[in-house]
Amino acid sequence: YEYNFGVVVFLAETIKFLISCYLLDESRKRDPDGTQITKQWRTVIMFPVPSLIYLFHNNIQFLFLKFVDPATYQILGNLKIVTTGVLFWLILKRKLTKLKWMALLMLLVGATTSQLNTCGDKAFSAPATGYFFGVLSAFMSAFAAVYTEYIMKRNNDSLYWQNAQLYFFGIVFNAASLTTQDVRDGFHNGFWLFTMYQGFTVWTWLVVFNLAFTGLLVSWIMKFADSIVKVYATSLAMLVTMVASIWLFNLHPTVQLLLGIIGAAMSLNLYYMRPEELVPKELLLGQAG
């Protein structure tokens, strides 16, 4: 990149923090008694954890890319679909039926199938170290999502207050990471705070705002839905992006993409299907009689 991607993340975190503070202030003006804010240190101390996890996860991603080609990286990234389900069950104690496990596996297969046309013969030709970092990356991504959902739902605090805490620590840790990187490089390109906009274009700012508003949307999902909804939203967004790329760049749709979209749609329907919907009504009426 011509710009520092770490700065893009820092700016996105800053925008999310400022928007959250503004919304929190407006919420307190409208309903001061209904806007719950917990300032106990035992609660506040939980909010730096997701930022630390994502910081380590980003470093793992770079190590991951050192050992695998982009196609394998893309495919192994789909493992977070299953790892999210596993941690969703283990940490949040949410029971997943066999039907839901089948749906998640179908989503994994669908997302992977849609990407196979980009792989060629290099897919899965990475060393064992690459697969280790791939699995570790998938678990760290899943753990960050499930843990964030846990702290969001453990009390009735205002979403805006919780977001303000999350993004404040995100700013702190990203600033620390950028500073550490500059120190390690001997300030070869200057101090990041004075050169943060170097290489920025209109498109770079669009990336910043896209990251910011996507992050805010995900926080709503974590507060009012769950991590599995985030998994589906992310996977379906990826497929929509592929379809949009075909339209925008005059690419030719592939059989793999079509099968991936069908698989993802079937998975979504299967995950939210009630078990009794699989049994014909006539059979249910016969059992009731």
PDB file of C-alpha atoms in Angstrom:
ATOM      1  CA  TYR A   1       0.000   0.000   0.000  1.00  0.00           C
ATOM      2  CA  GLU A   2       1.082   3.584  -0.608  1.00  0.00           C
ATOM      3  CA  TYR A   3      -0.447   4.454   2.749  1.00  0.00           C
ATOM      4  CA  ASN A   4       0.089   2.942   6.185  1.00  0.00           C
ATOM      5  CA  PHE A   5      -2.756   0.463   6.725  1.00  0.00           C
ATOM      6  CA  GLY A   6      -2.235   0.684  10.488  1.00  0.00           C
ATOM      7  CA  VAL A   7      -3.165   4.363  10.265  1.00  0.00           C
ATOM      8  CA  VAL A   8      -6.346   3.435   8.388  1.00  0.00           C
ATOM      9  CA  VAL A   9      -7.377   1.168  11.279  1.00  0.00           C
ATOM     10  CA  PHE A  10      -6.434   3.874  13.817  1.00  0.00           C
ATOM     11  CA  LEU A  11      -8.565   6.480  12.041  1.00  0.00           C
ATOM     12  CA  ALA A  12     -11.480   4.053  11.735  1.00  0.00           C
ATOM     13  CA  GLU A  13     -11.295   3.369  15.497  1.00  0.00           C
ATOM     14  CA  THR A  14     -11.208   7.128  16.164  1.00  0.00           C
ATOM     15  CA  ILE A  15     -14.283   7.762  14.010  1.00  0.00           C
ATOM     16  CA  LYS A  16     -16.172   4.934  15.737  1.00  0.00           C
ATOM     17  CA  PHE A  17     -15.208   6.331  19.144  1.00  0.00           C
ATOM     18  CA  LEU A  18     -16.341   9.873  18.287  1.00  0.00           C
ATOM     19  CA  ILE A  19     -19.654   8.673  16.825  1.00  0.00           C
ATOM     20  CA  SER A  20     -20.280   6.474  19.883  1.00  0.00           C
ATOM     21  CA  CYS A  21     -19.557   9.385  22.251  1.00  0.00           C
ATOM     22  CA  TYR A  22     -21.932  11.633  20.319  1.00  0.00           C
ATOM     23  CA  LEU A  23     -24.709   9.007  20.322  1.00  0.00           C
ATOM     24  CA  LEU A  24     -24.140   8.349  24.032  1.00  0.00           C
ATOM     25  CA  ASP A  25     -24.439  12.060  24.793  1.00  0.00           C
ATOM     26  CA  GLU A  26     -27.652  12.326  22.755  1.00  0.00           C
ATOM     27  CA  SER A  27     -29.053   9.239  24.473  1.00  0.00           C
ATOM     28  CA  ARG A  28     -28.356  10.679  27.926  1.00  0.00           C
ATOM     29  CA  LYS A  29     -30.055  13.950  26.961  1.00  0.00           C
ATOM     30  CA  ARG A  30     -33.189  12.145  25.742  1.00  0.00           C
ATOM     31  CA  ASP A  31     -33.388   9.547  28.506  1.00  0.00           C
ATOM     32  CA  PRO A  32     -30.900  10.148  31.353  1.00  0.00           C
ATOM     33  CA  ASP A  33     -32.473   7.530  33.603  1.00  0.00           C
ATOM     34  CA  GLY A  34     -32.777   4.859  30.906  1.00  0.00           C
ATOM     35  CA  THR A  35     -29.191   5.182  29.654  1.00  0.00           C
ATOM     36  CA  GLN A  36     -27.358   2.719  31.880  1.00  0.00           C
ATOM     37  CA  ILE A  37     -23.630   3.199  32.409  1.00  0.00           C
ATOM     38  CA  THR A  38     -21.505   0.885  34.549  1.00  0.00           C
ATOM     39  CA  LYS A  39     -18.178   2.358  35.684  1.00  0.00           C
ATOM     40  CA  GLN A  40     -17.038  -0.431  37.999  1.00  0.00           C
ATOM     41  CA  TRP A  41     -13.442  -1.403  37.259  1.00  0.00           C
ATOM     42  CA  ARG A  42     -14.342  -5.107  37.045  1.00  0.00           C
ATOM     43  CA  THR A  43     -16.583  -4.310  34.089  1.00  0.00           C
ATOM     44  CA  VAL A  44     -14.403  -1.702  32.393  1.00  0.00           C
ATOM     45  CA  ILE A  45     -11.294  -3.921  32.565  1.00  0.00           C
ATOM     46  CA  MET A  46     -12.973  -6.468  30.287  1.00  0.00           C
ATOM     47  CA  PHE A  47     -13.131  -4.072  27.331  1.00  0.00           C
ATOM     48  CA  PRO A  48      -9.401  -3.880  26.453  1.00  0.00           C
ATOM     49  CA  VAL A  49      -9.394  -7.649  25.788  1.00  0.00           C
ATOM     50  CA  PRO A  50     -11.036  -7.593  22.312  1.00  0.00           C
ATOM     51  CA  SER A  51      -8.623  -4.874  21.177  1.00  0.00           C
ATOM     52  CA  LEU A  52      -5.646  -6.928  22.374  1.00  0.00           C
ATOM     53  CA  ILE A  53      -6.990 -10.036  20.650  1.00  0.00           C
ATOM     54  CA  TYR A  54      -7.465  -8.211  17.345  1.00  0.00           C
ATOM     55  CA  LEU A  55      -3.988  -6.687  17.666  1.00  0.00           C
ATOM     56  CA  PHE A  56      -2.429 -10.148  18.074  1.00  0.00           C
ATOM     57  CA  HIS A  57      -4.726 -11.499  15.374  1.00  0.00           C
ATOM     58  CA  ASN A  58      -3.450  -8.926  12.868  1.00  0.00           C
ATOM     59  CA  ASN A  59       0.144  -9.999  13.597  1.00  0.00           C
ATOM     60  CA  ILE A  60      -0.830 -13.651  13.193  1.00  0.00           C
ATOM     61  CA  GLN A  61      -2.386 -12.760   9.828  1.00  0.00           C
ATOM     62  CA  PHE A  62       0.952 -11.430   8.579  1.00  0.00           C
ATOM     63  CA  LEU A  63       2.741 -14.584   9.758  1.00  0.00           C
ATOM     64  CA  PHE A  64       0.020 -16.653   8.121  1.00  0.00           C
ATOM     65  CA  LEU A  65       0.585 -14.896   4.776  1.00  0.00           C
ATOM     66  CA  LYS A  66       4.330 -15.597   4.956  1.00  0.00           C
ATOM     67  CA  PHE A  67       3.718 -19.337   4.708  1.00  0.00           C
ATOM     68  CA  VAL A  68       0.704 -19.626   2.381  1.00  0.00           C
ATOM     69  CA  ASP A  69      -0.320 -18.274  -0.998  1.00  0.00           C
ATOM     70  CA  PRO A  70      -3.272 -15.821  -1.198  1.00  0.00           C
ATOM     71  CA  ALA A  71      -5.682 -18.508  -2.437  1.00  0.00           C
ATOM     72  CA  THR A  72      -4.952 -20.858   0.471  1.00  0.00           C
ATOM     73  CA  TYR A  73      -5.121 -17.903   2.861  1.00  0.00           C
ATOM     74  CA  GLN A  74      -8.572 -17.039   1.539  1.00  0.00           C
ATOM     75  CA  ILE A  75      -9.869 -20.597   1.831  1.00  0.00           C
ATOM     76  CA  LEU A  76      -8.429 -21.312   5.285  1.00  0.00           C
ATOM     77  CA  GLY A  77      -9.946 -18.026   6.446  1.00  0.00           C
ATOM     78  CA  ASN A  78     -13.337 -19.729   6.129  1.00  0.00           C
ATOM     79  CA  LEU A  79     -12.447 -21.932   9.114  1.00  0.00           C
ATOM     80  CA  LYS A  80     -13.681 -19.117  11.359  1.00  0.00           C
ATOM     81  CA  ILE A  81     -17.222 -20.166  10.390  1.00  0.00           C
ATOM     82  CA  VAL A  82     -16.795 -23.439  12.282  1.00  0.00           C
ATOM     83  CA  THR A  83     -14.530 -22.110  15.053  1.00  0.00           C
ATOM     84  CA  THR A  84     -17.121 -19.431  15.862  1.00  0.00           C
ATOM     85  CA  GLY A  85     -19.736 -22.167  16.242  1.00  0.00           C
ATOM     86  CA  VAL A  86     -17.421 -24.185  18.515  1.00  0.00           C
ATOM     87  CA  LEU A  87     -16.610 -21.233  20.817  1.00  0.00           C
ATOM     88  CA  PHE A  88     -20.229 -20.040  20.687  1.00  0.00           C
ATOM     89  CA  TRP A  89     -21.123 -23.422  22.181  1.00  0.00           C
ATOM     90  CA  LEU A  90     -18.202 -23.706  24.638  1.00  0.00           C
ATOM     91  CA  ILE A  91     -17.982 -20.149  26.003  1.00  0.00           C
ATOM     92  CA  LEU A  92     -21.548 -18.848  25.751  1.00  0.00           C
ATOM     93  CA  LYS A  93     -23.090 -22.270  26.479  1.00  0.00           C
ATOM     94  CA  ARG A  94     -25.445 -21.885  23.525  1.00  0.00           C
ATOM     95  CA  LYS A  95     -26.727 -25.247  22.382  1.00  0.00           C
ATOM     96  CA  LEU A  96     -26.454 -25.869  18.650  1.00  0.00           C
ATOM     97  CA  THR A  97     -28.621 -28.623  17.220  1.00  0.00           C
ATOM     98  CA  LYS A  98     -27.342 -31.086  14.642  1.00  0.00           C
ATOM     99  CA  LEU A  99     -29.346 -29.115  12.087  1.00  0.00           C
ATOM    100  CA  LYS A 100     -27.453 -25.927  12.935  1.00  0.00           C
ATOM    101  CA  TRP A 101     -24.071 -27.697  12.798  1.00  0.00           C
ATOM    102  CA  MET A 102     -24.986 -29.052   9.375  1.00  0.00           C
ATOM    103  CA  ALA A 103     -25.932 -25.523   8.292  1.00  0.00           C
ATOM    104  CA  LEU A 104     -22.575 -24.096   9.434  1.00  0.00           C
ATOM    105  CA  LEU A 105     -20.670 -26.853   7.624  1.00  0.00           C
ATOM    106  CA  MET A 106     -22.740 -26.164   4.513  1.00  0.00           C
ATOM    107  CA  LEU A 107     -21.842 -22.466   4.756  1.00  0.00           C
ATOM    108  CA  LEU A 108     -18.160 -23.422   5.075  1.00  0.00           C
ATOM    109  CA  VAL A 109     -18.393 -25.606   1.975  1.00  0.00           C
ATOM    110  CA  GLY A 110     -20.339 -22.945   0.057  1.00  0.00           C
ATOM    111  CA  ALA A 111     -17.908 -20.133   0.901  1.00  0.00           C
ATOM    112  CA  THR A 112     -14.919 -22.335   0.029  1.00  0.00           C
ATOM    113  CA  THR A 113     -16.461 -23.545  -3.231  1.00  0.00           C
ATOM    114  CA  SER A 114     -17.063 -19.972  -4.389  1.00  0.00           C
ATOM    115  CA  GLN A 115     -13.322 -19.274  -4.023  1.00  0.00           C
ATOM    116  CA  LEU A 116     -11.938 -22.381  -5.712  1.00  0.00           C
ATOM    117  CA  ASN A 117     -11.755 -20.779  -9.145  1.00  0.00           C
ATOM    118  CA  THR A 118      -8.966 -18.487  -7.880  1.00  0.00           C
ATOM    119  CA  CYS A 119      -6.803 -21.235  -6.462  1.00  0.00           C
ATOM    120  CA  GLY A 120      -5.363 -23.155  -9.351  1.00  0.00           C
ATOM    121  CA  ASP A 121      -2.902 -25.889  -8.412  1.00  0.00           C
ATOM    122  CA  LYS A 122      -1.395 -23.997  -5.473  1.00  0.00           C
ATOM    123  CA  ALA A 123      -4.278 -24.477  -3.068  1.00  0.00           C
ATOM    124  CA  PHE A 124      -3.323 -26.360   0.091  1.00  0.00           C
ATOM    125  CA  SER A 125       0.329 -26.632  -0.927  1.00  0.00           C
ATOM    126  CA  ALA A 126       1.549 -24.692   2.117  1.00  0.00           C
ATOM    127  CA  PRO A 127       3.874 -26.076   4.823  1.00  0.00           C
ATOM    128  CA  ALA A 128       2.467 -27.323   8.128  1.00  0.00           C
ATOM    129  CA  THR A 129       3.407 -24.022   9.802  1.00  0.00           C
ATOM    130  CA  GLY A 130       1.057 -22.202   7.453  1.00  0.00           C
ATOM    131  CA  TYR A 131      -1.860 -24.440   8.444  1.00  0.00           C
ATOM    132  CA  PHE A 132      -1.031 -23.943  12.114  1.00  0.00           C
ATOM    133  CA  PHE A 133      -1.221 -20.158  11.780  1.00  0.00           C
ATOM    134  CA  GLY A 134      -4.389 -20.553   9.698  1.00  0.00           C
ATOM    135  CA  VAL A 135      -6.159 -22.519  12.425  1.00  0.00           C
ATOM    136  CA  LEU A 136      -4.785 -20.182  15.128  1.00  0.00           C
ATOM    137  CA  SER A 137      -6.030 -17.157  13.171  1.00  0.00           C
ATOM    138  CA  ALA A 138      -9.487 -18.727  12.813  1.00  0.00           C
ATOM    139  CA  PHE A 139      -9.738 -19.413  16.549  1.00  0.00           C
ATOM    140  CA  MET A 140      -8.500 -15.941  17.514  1.00  0.00           C
ATOM    141  CA  SER A 141     -11.022 -14.295  15.179  1.00  0.00           C
ATOM    142  CA  ALA A 142     -13.822 -16.466  16.583  1.00  0.00           C
ATOM    143  CA  PHE A 143     -12.747 -15.871  20.191  1.00  0.00           C
ATOM    144  CA  ALA A 144     -12.716 -12.091  19.673  1.00  0.00           C
ATOM    145  CA  ALA A 145     -16.246 -12.215  18.248  1.00  0.00           C
ATOM    146  CA  VAL A 146     -17.670 -14.508  20.935  1.00  0.00           C
ATOM    147  CA  TYR A 147     -15.947 -12.631  23.782  1.00  0.00           C
ATOM    148  CA  THR A 148     -17.238  -9.302  22.447  1.00  0.00           C
ATOM    149  CA  GLU A 149     -20.757 -10.718  22.378  1.00  0.00           C
ATOM    150  CA  TYR A 150     -20.288 -11.925  25.973  1.00  0.00           C
ATOM    151  CA  ILE A 151     -19.263  -8.534  27.358  1.00  0.00           C
ATOM    152  CA  MET A 152     -21.934  -6.755  25.320  1.00  0.00           C
ATOM    153  CA  LYS A 153     -24.715  -8.900  26.752  1.00  0.00           C
ATOM    154  CA  ARG A 154     -23.534  -9.468  30.318  1.00  0.00           C
ATOM    155  CA  ASN A 155     -25.462  -6.368  31.487  1.00  0.00           C
ATOM    156  CA  ASN A 156     -27.945  -3.792  30.199  1.00  0.00           C
ATOM    157  CA  ASP A 157     -25.444  -0.987  29.684  1.00  0.00           C
ATOM    158  CA  SER A 158     -26.028   1.384  26.794  1.00  0.00           C
ATOM    159  CA  LEU A 159     -24.602   0.074  23.524  1.00  0.00           C
ATOM    160  CA  TYR A 160     -23.037   3.485  22.920  1.00  0.00           C
ATOM    161  CA  TRP A 161     -21.232   3.384  26.290  1.00  0.00           C
ATOM    162  CA  GLN A 162     -19.945  -0.112  25.583  1.00  0.00           C
ATOM    163  CA  ASN A 163     -18.806   0.944  22.104  1.00  0.00           C
ATOM    164  CA  ALA A 164     -17.047   4.018  23.485  1.00  0.00           C
ATOM    165  CA  GLN A 165     -15.022   1.776  25.805  1.00  0.00           C
ATOM    166  CA  LEU A 166     -14.198  -0.755  23.069  1.00  0.00           C
ATOM    167  CA  TYR A 167     -13.074   1.873  20.582  1.00  0.00           C
ATOM    168  CA  PHE A 168     -11.143   3.921  23.157  1.00  0.00           C
ATOM    169  CA  PHE A 169      -8.938   0.932  23.884  1.00  0.00           C
ATOM    170  CA  GLY A 170      -8.783   0.232  20.152  1.00  0.00           C
ATOM    171  CA  ILE A 171      -7.314   3.709  19.635  1.00  0.00           C
ATOM    172  CA  VAL A 172      -4.802   3.236  22.462  1.00  0.00           C
ATOM    173  CA  PHE A 173      -3.534  -0.162  21.298  1.00  0.00           C
ATOM    174  CA  ASN A 174      -3.365   0.816  17.621  1.00  0.00           C
ATOM    175  CA  ALA A 175      -1.442   3.980  18.509  1.00  0.00           C
ATOM    176  CA  ALA A 176       0.939   1.894  20.618  1.00  0.00           C
ATOM    177  CA  SER A 177       1.399  -0.569  17.760  1.00  0.00           C
ATOM    178  CA  LEU A 178       2.144   2.203  15.234  1.00  0.00           C
ATOM    179  CA  THR A 179       4.621   3.831  17.619  1.00  0.00           C
ATOM    180  CA  THR A 180       6.366   0.519  18.300  1.00  0.00           C
ATOM    181  CA  GLN A 181       6.670  -0.085  14.564  1.00  0.00           C
ATOM    182  CA  ASP A 182       8.255   3.355  14.049  1.00  0.00           C
ATOM    183  CA  VAL A 183      10.715   2.767  16.892  1.00  0.00           C
ATOM    184  CA  ARG A 184      11.646  -0.629  15.436  1.00  0.00           C
ATOM    185  CA  ASP A 185      12.256   1.008  12.023  1.00  0.00           C
ATOM    186  CA  GLY A 186      14.302   3.815  13.550  1.00  0.00           C
ATOM    187  CA  PHE A 187      11.738   6.422  12.438  1.00  0.00           C
ATOM    188  CA  HIS A 188      12.884   5.844   8.854  1.00  0.00           C
ATOM    189  CA  ASN A 189       9.677   7.344   7.482  1.00  0.00           C
ATOM    190  CA  GLY A 190       9.174   9.809  10.318  1.00  0.00           C
ATOM    191  CA  PHE A 191       6.769   9.584  13.255  1.00  0.00           C
ATOM    192  CA  TRP A 192       3.417   8.158  12.122  1.00  0.00           C
ATOM    193  CA  LEU A 193       1.428  10.899  13.884  1.00  0.00           C
ATOM    194  CA  PHE A 194       2.994  13.532  11.587  1.00  0.00           C
ATOM    195  CA  THR A 195       2.867  11.448   8.396  1.00  0.00           C
ATOM    196  CA  MET A 196      -0.433   9.601   8.901  1.00  0.00           C
ATOM    197  CA  TYR A 197      -2.077  11.008   5.752  1.00  0.00           C
ATOM    198  CA  GLN A 198       0.834  10.144   3.481  1.00  0.00           C
ATOM    199  CA  GLY A 199      -0.430   8.317   0.383  1.00  0.00           C
ATOM    200  CA  PHE A 200      -4.073   8.989   1.235  1.00  0.00           C
ATOM    201  CA  THR A 201      -6.575   9.440  -1.593  1.00  0.00           C
ATOM    202  CA  VAL A 202     -10.358   9.670  -1.780  1.00  0.00           C
ATOM    203  CA  TRP A 203     -10.424   5.871  -2.042  1.00  0.00           C
ATOM    204  CA  THR A 204      -8.352   5.526   1.119  1.00  0.00           C
ATOM    205  CA  TRP A 205     -10.840   7.659   3.033  1.00  0.00           C
ATOM    206  CA  LEU A 206     -13.652   5.499   1.675  1.00  0.00           C
ATOM    207  CA  VAL A 207     -11.844   2.474   3.134  1.00  0.00           C
ATOM    208  CA  VAL A 208     -11.562   4.284   6.488  1.00  0.00           C
ATOM    209  CA  PHE A 209     -15.263   5.153   6.626  1.00  0.00           C
ATOM    210  CA  ASN A 210     -16.239   1.701   5.394  1.00  0.00           C
ATOM    211  CA  LEU A 211     -14.254   0.100   8.230  1.00  0.00           C
ATOM    212  CA  ALA A 212     -15.754   2.523  10.736  1.00  0.00           C
ATOM    213  CA  PHE A 213     -19.399   2.051   9.810  1.00  0.00           C
ATOM    214  CA  THR A 214     -18.985  -1.691   9.329  1.00  0.00           C
ATOM    215  CA  GLY A 215     -17.563  -1.882  12.858  1.00  0.00           C
ATOM    216  CA  LEU A 216     -20.520   0.059  14.266  1.00  0.00           C
ATOM    217  CA  LEU A 217     -22.929  -2.248  12.455  1.00  0.00           C
ATOM    218  CA  VAL A 218     -21.162  -5.322  13.844  1.00  0.00           C
ATOM    219  CA  SER A 219     -21.518  -3.919  17.374  1.00  0.00           C
ATOM    220  CA  TRP A 220     -25.289  -3.779  16.869  1.00  0.00           C
ATOM    221  CA  ILE A 221     -25.227  -7.402  15.742  1.00  0.00           C
ATOM    222  CA  MET A 222     -23.242  -8.442  18.827  1.00  0.00           C
ATOM    223  CA  LYS A 223     -25.577  -6.573  21.183  1.00  0.00           C
ATOM    224  CA  PHE A 224     -28.934  -7.499  19.697  1.00  0.00           C
ATOM    225  CA  ALA A 225     -28.224 -10.692  17.702  1.00  0.00           C
ATOM    226  CA  ASP A 226     -25.226 -13.032  18.061  1.00  0.00           C
ATOM    227  CA  SER A 227     -21.867 -14.143  16.648  1.00  0.00           C
ATOM    228  CA  ILE A 228     -23.469 -16.611  14.244  1.00  0.00           C
ATOM    229  CA  VAL A 229     -25.449 -13.804  12.599  1.00  0.00           C
ATOM    230  CA  LYS A 230     -22.118 -11.991  12.148  1.00  0.00           C
ATOM    231  CA  VAL A 231     -20.660 -15.110  10.492  1.00  0.00           C
ATOM    232  CA  TYR A 232     -23.550 -15.263   8.030  1.00  0.00           C
ATOM    233  CA  ALA A 233     -23.432 -11.524   7.387  1.00  0.00           C
ATOM    234  CA  THR A 234     -19.689 -11.679   6.663  1.00  0.00           C
ATOM    235  CA  SER A 235     -19.966 -14.726   4.378  1.00  0.00           C
ATOM    236  CA  LEU A 236     -22.943 -13.394   2.437  1.00  0.00           C
ATOM    237  CA  ALA A 237     -21.251  -9.983   2.110  1.00  0.00           C
ATOM    238  CA  MET A 238     -18.265 -11.745   0.556  1.00  0.00           C
ATOM    239  CA  LEU A 239     -20.523 -13.426  -1.991  1.00  0.00           C
ATOM    240  CA  VAL A 240     -22.307 -10.143  -2.753  1.00  0.00           C
ATOM    241  CA  THR A 241     -18.889  -8.534  -3.297  1.00  0.00           C
ATOM    242  CA  MET A 242     -18.006 -11.262  -5.818  1.00  0.00           C
ATOM    243  CA  VAL A 243     -21.260 -10.696  -7.704  1.00  0.00           C
ATOM    244  CA  ALA A 244     -20.716  -6.918  -7.668  1.00  0.00           C
ATOM    245  CA  SER A 245     -17.167  -7.423  -9.003  1.00  0.00           C
ATOM    246  CA  ILE A 246     -18.556  -9.401 -11.928  1.00  0.00           C
ATOM    247  CA  TRP A 247     -20.931  -6.556 -12.775  1.00  0.00           C
ATOM    248  CA  LEU A 248     -18.456  -3.704 -12.201  1.00  0.00           C
ATOM    249  CA  PHE A 249     -15.398  -5.245 -13.857  1.00  0.00           C
ATOM    250  CA  ASN A 250     -17.116  -7.288 -16.573  1.00  0.00           C
ATOM    251  CA  LEU A 251     -15.895 -10.576 -15.154  1.00  0.00           C
ATOM    252  CA  HIS A 252     -17.478 -13.863 -16.117  1.00  0.00           C
ATOM    253  CA  PRO A 253     -19.462 -15.676 -13.406  1.00  0.00           C
ATOM    254  CA  THR A 254     -18.196 -19.164 -12.621  1.00  0.00           C
ATOM    255  CA  VAL A 255     -19.946 -22.388 -11.719  1.00  0.00           C
ATOM    256  CA  GLN A 256     -18.098 -22.339  -8.389  1.00  0.00           C
ATOM    257  CA  LEU A 257     -19.532 -18.926  -7.522  1.00  0.00           C
ATOM    258  CA  LEU A 258     -23.047 -20.034  -8.414  1.00  0.00           C
ATOM    259  CA  LEU A 259     -22.709 -23.186  -6.300  1.00  0.00           C
ATOM    260  CA  GLY A 260     -21.275 -21.120  -3.431  1.00  0.00           C
ATOM    261  CA  ILE A 261     -24.231 -18.722  -3.470  1.00  0.00           C
ATOM    262  CA  ILE A 262     -26.727 -21.603  -3.565  1.00  0.00           C
ATOM    263  CA  GLY A 263     -24.891 -23.354  -0.719  1.00  0.00           C
ATOM    264  CA  ALA A 264     -24.837 -20.201   1.427  1.00  0.00           C
ATOM    265  CA  ALA A 265     -28.535 -19.528   0.823  1.00  0.00           C
ATOM    266  CA  MET A 266     -29.450 -23.136   1.699  1.00  0.00           C
ATOM    267  CA  SER A 267     -27.271 -22.939   4.806  1.00  0.00           C
ATOM    268  CA  LEU A 268     -28.995 -19.764   5.991  1.00  0.00           C
ATOM    269  CA  ASN A 269     -32.414 -21.347   5.506  1.00  0.00           C
ATOM    270  CA  LEU A 270     -31.321 -24.557   7.237  1.00  0.00           C
ATOM    271  CA  TYR A 271     -29.799 -22.790  10.260  1.00  0.00           C
ATOM    272  CA  TYR A 272     -32.992 -20.905  11.088  1.00  0.00           C
ATOM    273  CA  MET A 273     -35.343 -23.739  10.172  1.00  0.00           C
ATOM    274  CA  ARG A 274     -37.327 -25.305  13.005  1.00  0.00           C
ATOM    275  CA  PRO A 275     -36.919 -29.096  13.254  1.00  0.00           C
ATOM    276  CA  GLU A 276     -40.694 -29.615  12.954  1.00  0.00           C
ATOM    277  CA  GLU A 277     -40.603 -27.950   9.529  1.00  0.00           C
ATOM    278  CA  LEU A 278     -38.680 -30.975   8.245  1.00  0.00           C
ATOM    279  CA  VAL A 279     -41.580 -33.280   9.115  1.00  0.00           C
ATOM    280  CA  PRO A 280     -44.651 -33.308   6.819  1.00  0.00           C
ATOM    281  CA  LYS A 281     -47.766 -31.791   8.429  1.00  0.00           C
ATOM    282  CA  GLU A 282     -49.731 -34.936   7.671  1.00  0.00           C
ATOM    283  CA  LEU A 283     -47.327 -36.998   9.784  1.00  0.00           C
ATOM    284  CA  LEU A 284     -47.492 -34.509  12.679  1.00  0.00           C
ATOM    285  CA  LEU A 285     -51.302 -34.504  12.563  1.00  0.00           C
ATOM    286  CA  GLY A 286     -51.308 -38.301  12.498  1.00  0.00           C
ATOM    287  CA  GLN A 287     -49.070 -38.447  15.590  1.00  0.00           C
ATOM    288  CA  ALA A 288     -51.249 -35.884  17.358  1.00  0.00           C
ATOM    289  CA  GLY A 289     -54.362 -37.944  16.575  1.00  0.00           C
TER     290      GLY A 289
END
